[in-house]
mmCIF file of C-alpha atoms in Angstrom:
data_model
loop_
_atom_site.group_PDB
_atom_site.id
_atom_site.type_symbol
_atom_site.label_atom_id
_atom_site.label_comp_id
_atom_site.label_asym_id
_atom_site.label_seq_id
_atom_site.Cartn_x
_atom_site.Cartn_y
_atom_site.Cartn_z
ATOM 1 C CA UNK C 1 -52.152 -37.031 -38.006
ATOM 2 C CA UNK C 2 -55.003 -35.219 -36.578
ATOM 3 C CA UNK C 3 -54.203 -36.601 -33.409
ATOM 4 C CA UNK C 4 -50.592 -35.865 -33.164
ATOM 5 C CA UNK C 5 -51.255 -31.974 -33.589
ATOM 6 C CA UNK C 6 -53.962 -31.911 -30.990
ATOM 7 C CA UNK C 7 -51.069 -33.502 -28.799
ATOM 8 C CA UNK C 8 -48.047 -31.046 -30.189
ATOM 9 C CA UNK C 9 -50.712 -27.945 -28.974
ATOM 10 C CA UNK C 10 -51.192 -29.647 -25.924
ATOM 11 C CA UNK C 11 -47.458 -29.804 -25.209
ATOM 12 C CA UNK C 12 -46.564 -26.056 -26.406
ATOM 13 C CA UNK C 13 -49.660 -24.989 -24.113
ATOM 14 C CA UNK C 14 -48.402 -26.871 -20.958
ATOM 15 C CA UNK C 15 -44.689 -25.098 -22.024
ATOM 16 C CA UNK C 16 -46.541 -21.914 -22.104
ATOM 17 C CA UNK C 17 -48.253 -22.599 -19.132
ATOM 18 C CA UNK C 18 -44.870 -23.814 -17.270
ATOM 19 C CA UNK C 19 -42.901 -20.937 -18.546
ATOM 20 C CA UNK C 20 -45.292 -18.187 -17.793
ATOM 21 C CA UNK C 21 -45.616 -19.965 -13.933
ATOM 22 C CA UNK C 22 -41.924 -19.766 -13.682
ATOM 23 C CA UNK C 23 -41.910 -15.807 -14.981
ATOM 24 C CA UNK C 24 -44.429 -15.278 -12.450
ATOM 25 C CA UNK C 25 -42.740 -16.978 -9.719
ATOM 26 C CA UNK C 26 -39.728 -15.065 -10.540
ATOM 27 C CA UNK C 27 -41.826 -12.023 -10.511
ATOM 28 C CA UNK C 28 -42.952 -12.498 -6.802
ATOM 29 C CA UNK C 29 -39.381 -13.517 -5.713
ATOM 30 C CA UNK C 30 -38.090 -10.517 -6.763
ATOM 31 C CA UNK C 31 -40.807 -8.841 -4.840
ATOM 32 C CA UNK C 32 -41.316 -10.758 -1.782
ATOM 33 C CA UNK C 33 -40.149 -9.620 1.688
ATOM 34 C CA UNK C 34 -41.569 -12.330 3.690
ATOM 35 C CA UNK C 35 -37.754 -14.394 3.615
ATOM 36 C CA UNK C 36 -35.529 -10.870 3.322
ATOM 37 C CA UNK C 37 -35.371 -10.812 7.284
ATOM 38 C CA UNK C 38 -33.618 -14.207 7.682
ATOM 39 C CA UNK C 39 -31.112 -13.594 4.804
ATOM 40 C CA UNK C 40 -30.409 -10.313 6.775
ATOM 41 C CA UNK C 41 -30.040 -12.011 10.259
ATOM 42 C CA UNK C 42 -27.749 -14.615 8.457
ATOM 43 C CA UNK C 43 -25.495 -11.704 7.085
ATOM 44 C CA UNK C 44 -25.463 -9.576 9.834
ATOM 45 C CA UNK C 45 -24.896 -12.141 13.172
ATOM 46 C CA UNK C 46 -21.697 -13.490 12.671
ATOM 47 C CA UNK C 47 -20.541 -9.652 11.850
ATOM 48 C CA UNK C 48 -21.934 -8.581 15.278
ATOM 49 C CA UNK C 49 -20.521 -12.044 16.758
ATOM 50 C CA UNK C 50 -17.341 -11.228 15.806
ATOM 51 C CA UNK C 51 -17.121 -7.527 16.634
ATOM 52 C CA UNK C 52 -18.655 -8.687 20.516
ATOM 53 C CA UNK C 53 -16.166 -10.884 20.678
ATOM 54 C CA UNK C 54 -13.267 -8.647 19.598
ATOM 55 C CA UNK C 55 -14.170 -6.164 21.941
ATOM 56 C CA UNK C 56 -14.049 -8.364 25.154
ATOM 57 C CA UNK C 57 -10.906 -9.870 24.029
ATOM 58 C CA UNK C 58 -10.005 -6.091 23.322
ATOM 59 C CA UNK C 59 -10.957 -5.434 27.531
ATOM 60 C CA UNK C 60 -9.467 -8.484 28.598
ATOM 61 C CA UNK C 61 -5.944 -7.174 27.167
ATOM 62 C CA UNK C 62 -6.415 -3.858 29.071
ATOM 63 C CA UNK C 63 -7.440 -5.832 32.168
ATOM 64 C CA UNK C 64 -4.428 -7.721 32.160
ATOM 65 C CA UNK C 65 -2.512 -4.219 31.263
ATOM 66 C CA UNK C 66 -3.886 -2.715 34.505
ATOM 67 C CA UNK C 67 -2.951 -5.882 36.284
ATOM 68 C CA UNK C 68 0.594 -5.889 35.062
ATOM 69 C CA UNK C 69 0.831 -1.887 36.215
ATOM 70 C CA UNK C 70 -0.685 -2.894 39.961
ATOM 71 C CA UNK C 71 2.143 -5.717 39.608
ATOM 72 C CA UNK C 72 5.133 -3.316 38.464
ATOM 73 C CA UNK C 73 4.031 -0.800 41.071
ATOM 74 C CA UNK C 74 4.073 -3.310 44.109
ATOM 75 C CA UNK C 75 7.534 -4.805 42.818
ATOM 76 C CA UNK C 76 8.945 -0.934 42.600
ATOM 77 C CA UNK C 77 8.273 -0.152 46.416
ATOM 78 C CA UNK C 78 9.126 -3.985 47.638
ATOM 79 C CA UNK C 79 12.415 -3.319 45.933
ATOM 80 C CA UNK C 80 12.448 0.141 47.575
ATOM 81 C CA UNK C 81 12.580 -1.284 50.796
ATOM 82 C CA UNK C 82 15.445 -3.226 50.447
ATOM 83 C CA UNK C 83 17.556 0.016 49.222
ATOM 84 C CA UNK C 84 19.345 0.616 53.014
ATOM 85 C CA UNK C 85 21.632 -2.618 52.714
ATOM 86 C CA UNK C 86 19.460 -5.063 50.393
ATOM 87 C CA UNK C 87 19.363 -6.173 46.576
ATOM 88 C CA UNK C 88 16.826 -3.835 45.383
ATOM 89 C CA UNK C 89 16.427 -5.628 42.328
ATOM 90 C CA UNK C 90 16.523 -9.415 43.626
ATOM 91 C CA UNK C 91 13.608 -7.984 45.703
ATOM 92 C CA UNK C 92 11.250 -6.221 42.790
ATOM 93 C CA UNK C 93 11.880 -9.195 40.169
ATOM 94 C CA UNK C 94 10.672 -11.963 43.166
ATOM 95 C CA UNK C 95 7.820 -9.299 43.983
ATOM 96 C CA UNK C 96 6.909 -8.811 39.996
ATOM 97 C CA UNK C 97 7.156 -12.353 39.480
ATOM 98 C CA UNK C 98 4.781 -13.357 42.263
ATOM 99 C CA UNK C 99 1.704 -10.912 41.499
ATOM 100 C CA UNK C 100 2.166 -10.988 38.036
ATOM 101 C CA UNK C 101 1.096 -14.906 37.905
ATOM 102 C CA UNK C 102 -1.160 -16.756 35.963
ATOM 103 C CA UNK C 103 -4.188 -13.963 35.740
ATOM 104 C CA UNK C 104 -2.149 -11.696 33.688
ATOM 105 C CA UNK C 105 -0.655 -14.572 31.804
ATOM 106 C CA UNK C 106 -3.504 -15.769 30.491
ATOM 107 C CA UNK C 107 -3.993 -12.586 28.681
ATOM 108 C CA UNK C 108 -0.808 -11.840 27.512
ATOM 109 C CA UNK C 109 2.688 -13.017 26.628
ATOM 110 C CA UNK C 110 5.537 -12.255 26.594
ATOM 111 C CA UNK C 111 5.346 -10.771 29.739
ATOM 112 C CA UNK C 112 9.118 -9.374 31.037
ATOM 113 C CA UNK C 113 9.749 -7.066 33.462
ATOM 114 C CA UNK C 114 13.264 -4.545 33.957
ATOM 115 C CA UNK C 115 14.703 -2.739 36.791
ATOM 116 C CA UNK C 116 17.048 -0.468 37.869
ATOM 117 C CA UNK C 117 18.475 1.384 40.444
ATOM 118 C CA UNK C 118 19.253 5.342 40.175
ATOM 119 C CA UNK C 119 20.048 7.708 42.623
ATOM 120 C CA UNK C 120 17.860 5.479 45.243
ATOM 121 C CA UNK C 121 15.210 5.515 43.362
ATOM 122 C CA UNK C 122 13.779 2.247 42.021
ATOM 123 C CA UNK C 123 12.050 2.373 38.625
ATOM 124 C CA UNK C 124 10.785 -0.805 36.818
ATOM 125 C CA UNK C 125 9.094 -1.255 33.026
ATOM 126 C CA UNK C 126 7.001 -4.538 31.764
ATOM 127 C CA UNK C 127 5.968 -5.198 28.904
ATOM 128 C CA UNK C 128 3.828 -7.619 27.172
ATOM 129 C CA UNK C 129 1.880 -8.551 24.170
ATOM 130 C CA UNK C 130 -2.286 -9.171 24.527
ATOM 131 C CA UNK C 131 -4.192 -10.932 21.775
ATOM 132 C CA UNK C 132 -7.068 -10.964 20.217
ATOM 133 C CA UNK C 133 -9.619 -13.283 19.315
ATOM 134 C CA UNK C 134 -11.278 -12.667 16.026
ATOM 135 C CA UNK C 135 -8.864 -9.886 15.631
ATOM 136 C CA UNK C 136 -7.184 -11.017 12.921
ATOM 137 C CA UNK C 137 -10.606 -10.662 11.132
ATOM 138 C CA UNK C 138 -10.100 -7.045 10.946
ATOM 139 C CA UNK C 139 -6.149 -6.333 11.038
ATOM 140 C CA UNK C 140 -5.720 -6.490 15.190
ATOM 141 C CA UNK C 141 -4.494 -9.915 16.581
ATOM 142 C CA UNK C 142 -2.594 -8.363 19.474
ATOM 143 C CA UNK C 143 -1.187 -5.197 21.099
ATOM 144 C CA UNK C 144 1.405 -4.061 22.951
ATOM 145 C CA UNK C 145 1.486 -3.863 26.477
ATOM 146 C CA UNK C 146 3.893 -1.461 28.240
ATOM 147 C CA UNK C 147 3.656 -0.206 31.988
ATOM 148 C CA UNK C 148 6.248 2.134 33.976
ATOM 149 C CA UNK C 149 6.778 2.663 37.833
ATOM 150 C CA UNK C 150 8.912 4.405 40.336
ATOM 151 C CA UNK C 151 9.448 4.333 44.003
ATOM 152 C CA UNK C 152 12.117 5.098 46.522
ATOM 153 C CA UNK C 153 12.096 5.134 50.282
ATOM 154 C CA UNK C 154 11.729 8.227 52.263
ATOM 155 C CA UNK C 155 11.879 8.940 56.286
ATOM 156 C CA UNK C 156 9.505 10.846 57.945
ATOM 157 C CA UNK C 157 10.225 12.137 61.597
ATOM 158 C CA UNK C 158 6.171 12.015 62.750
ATOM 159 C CA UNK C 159 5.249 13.018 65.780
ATOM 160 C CA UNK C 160 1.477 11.409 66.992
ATOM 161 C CA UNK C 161 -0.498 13.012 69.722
ATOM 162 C CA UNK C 162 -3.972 10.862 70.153
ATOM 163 C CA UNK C 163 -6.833 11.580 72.633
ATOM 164 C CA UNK C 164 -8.477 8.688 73.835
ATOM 165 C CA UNK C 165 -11.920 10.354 75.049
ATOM 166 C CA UNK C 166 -13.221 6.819 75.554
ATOM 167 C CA UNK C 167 -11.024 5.678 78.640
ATOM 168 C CA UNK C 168 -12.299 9.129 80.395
ATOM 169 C CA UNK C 169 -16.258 7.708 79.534
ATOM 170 C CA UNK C 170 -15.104 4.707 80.879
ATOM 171 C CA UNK C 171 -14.223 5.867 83.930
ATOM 172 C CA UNK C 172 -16.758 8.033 84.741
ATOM 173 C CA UNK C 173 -19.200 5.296 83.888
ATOM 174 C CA UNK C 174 -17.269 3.214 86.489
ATOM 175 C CA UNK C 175 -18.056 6.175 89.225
ATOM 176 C CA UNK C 176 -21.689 6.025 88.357
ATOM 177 C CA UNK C 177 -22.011 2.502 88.736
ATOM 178 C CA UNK C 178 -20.342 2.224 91.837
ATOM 179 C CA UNK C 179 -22.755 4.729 93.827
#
C-alpha cells in the first residue's frame, strides 16, 4: 500500500507539473509577438489583393469609356460627311462599329450605339456596361457607361497666301555656284 501512494503523488505531481506547463504556455501565447506579424500579413493581403485588383478593373472600365467616346466622336463627323446627298446614319453606325471593336469589348458589354439626324447636325450616344473583378466583394460588379457626340459639316471660303523663301535661296545658291 505504501507503494501505491508513493505512485498516486507521483501522478498528481506530474498533473501539477503538466497543468502548470500548459498555464504557462498559455501565459506566453497570450504575450508573444514573435508570430502576430504573419497572422497580420495573412489578414491583411488578400484585403489589399482585392482592393488592387478592383481598382485596375475600375481603370480598365474608364479606359474602355474613353475609347468608346474617341469611337462615338469619329462615327459623328464620318456621318457628317455624308450629310450633302449621303445616309448620315448608314455612315456613323459602319464608322462606330469599326473603331469600337474588340479593345472596348473586352471591357464592356453591352455596347450599342444611336444616331440621329437634326437640323444637319449629327449627334450619336453609346452606351455600355464595364465590370468589375472582385467588385462584387464590396457592392460594385459593373457600371454604366454612357458617351455623347455631335458634329455637322461646315464650309469655309479660305483663302492661302504661302511664301516659299526657300526656292529664292535656291536660286541664289545656283548664281553662286555658277561663277
Amino acid at each position: 500500500r505504501p507503494l501505491s501512494m508513493k505512485r498516486r503523488k507521483a501522478d498528481m505531481s506530474h498533473f501539477r507539473t503538466t497543468s502548470a506547463l500548459i498555464s504557462n504556455c498559455a501565459r506566453h501565447f497570450g504575450n508573444a509577438k514573435e508570430g502576430s506579424t504573419a497572422v497580420s500579413a495573412a489578414v491583411a493581403i488578400p484585403v489589399v489583393a482585392a482592393f488592387i485588383a478592383g481598382g485596375i478593373s475600375y481603370s480598365s472600365g474608364l479606359a474602355t469609356r474613353s475609347n468608346m467616346q474617341n469611337a462615338i466622336d469619329a462615327a459623328v463627323l464620318a456621318g457628317a460627311t455624308e450629310l450633302q446627298g449621303g445616309n448620315p446614319i448608314a455612315m456613323a453606325n459602319r464608322s462606330f462599329a469599326g473603331i469600337i471593336g474588340a479593345t472596348a469589348r473586352s471591357g464592356a458589354s453591352d455596347i450599342q450605339a444611336r444616331f440621329r439626324v437634326e437640323d444637319s447636325v449629327v449627334y450619336g450616344e453609346a452606351s455600355g456596361v464595364a465590370h468589375i473583378a472582385m467588385g462584387g466583394l464590396v457592392g460594385l460588379g459593373s457600371f454604366d457607361l454612357g458617351v455623347r457626340s455631335a458634329a455637322t459639316l461646315e464650309t469655309i471660303n479660305v483663302c492661302v497666301l504661302g511664301l516659299n523663301s526657300f526656292d529664292k535661296d535656291r536660286k541664289s545658291t545656283r548664281l553662286n555656284s555658277s561663277h
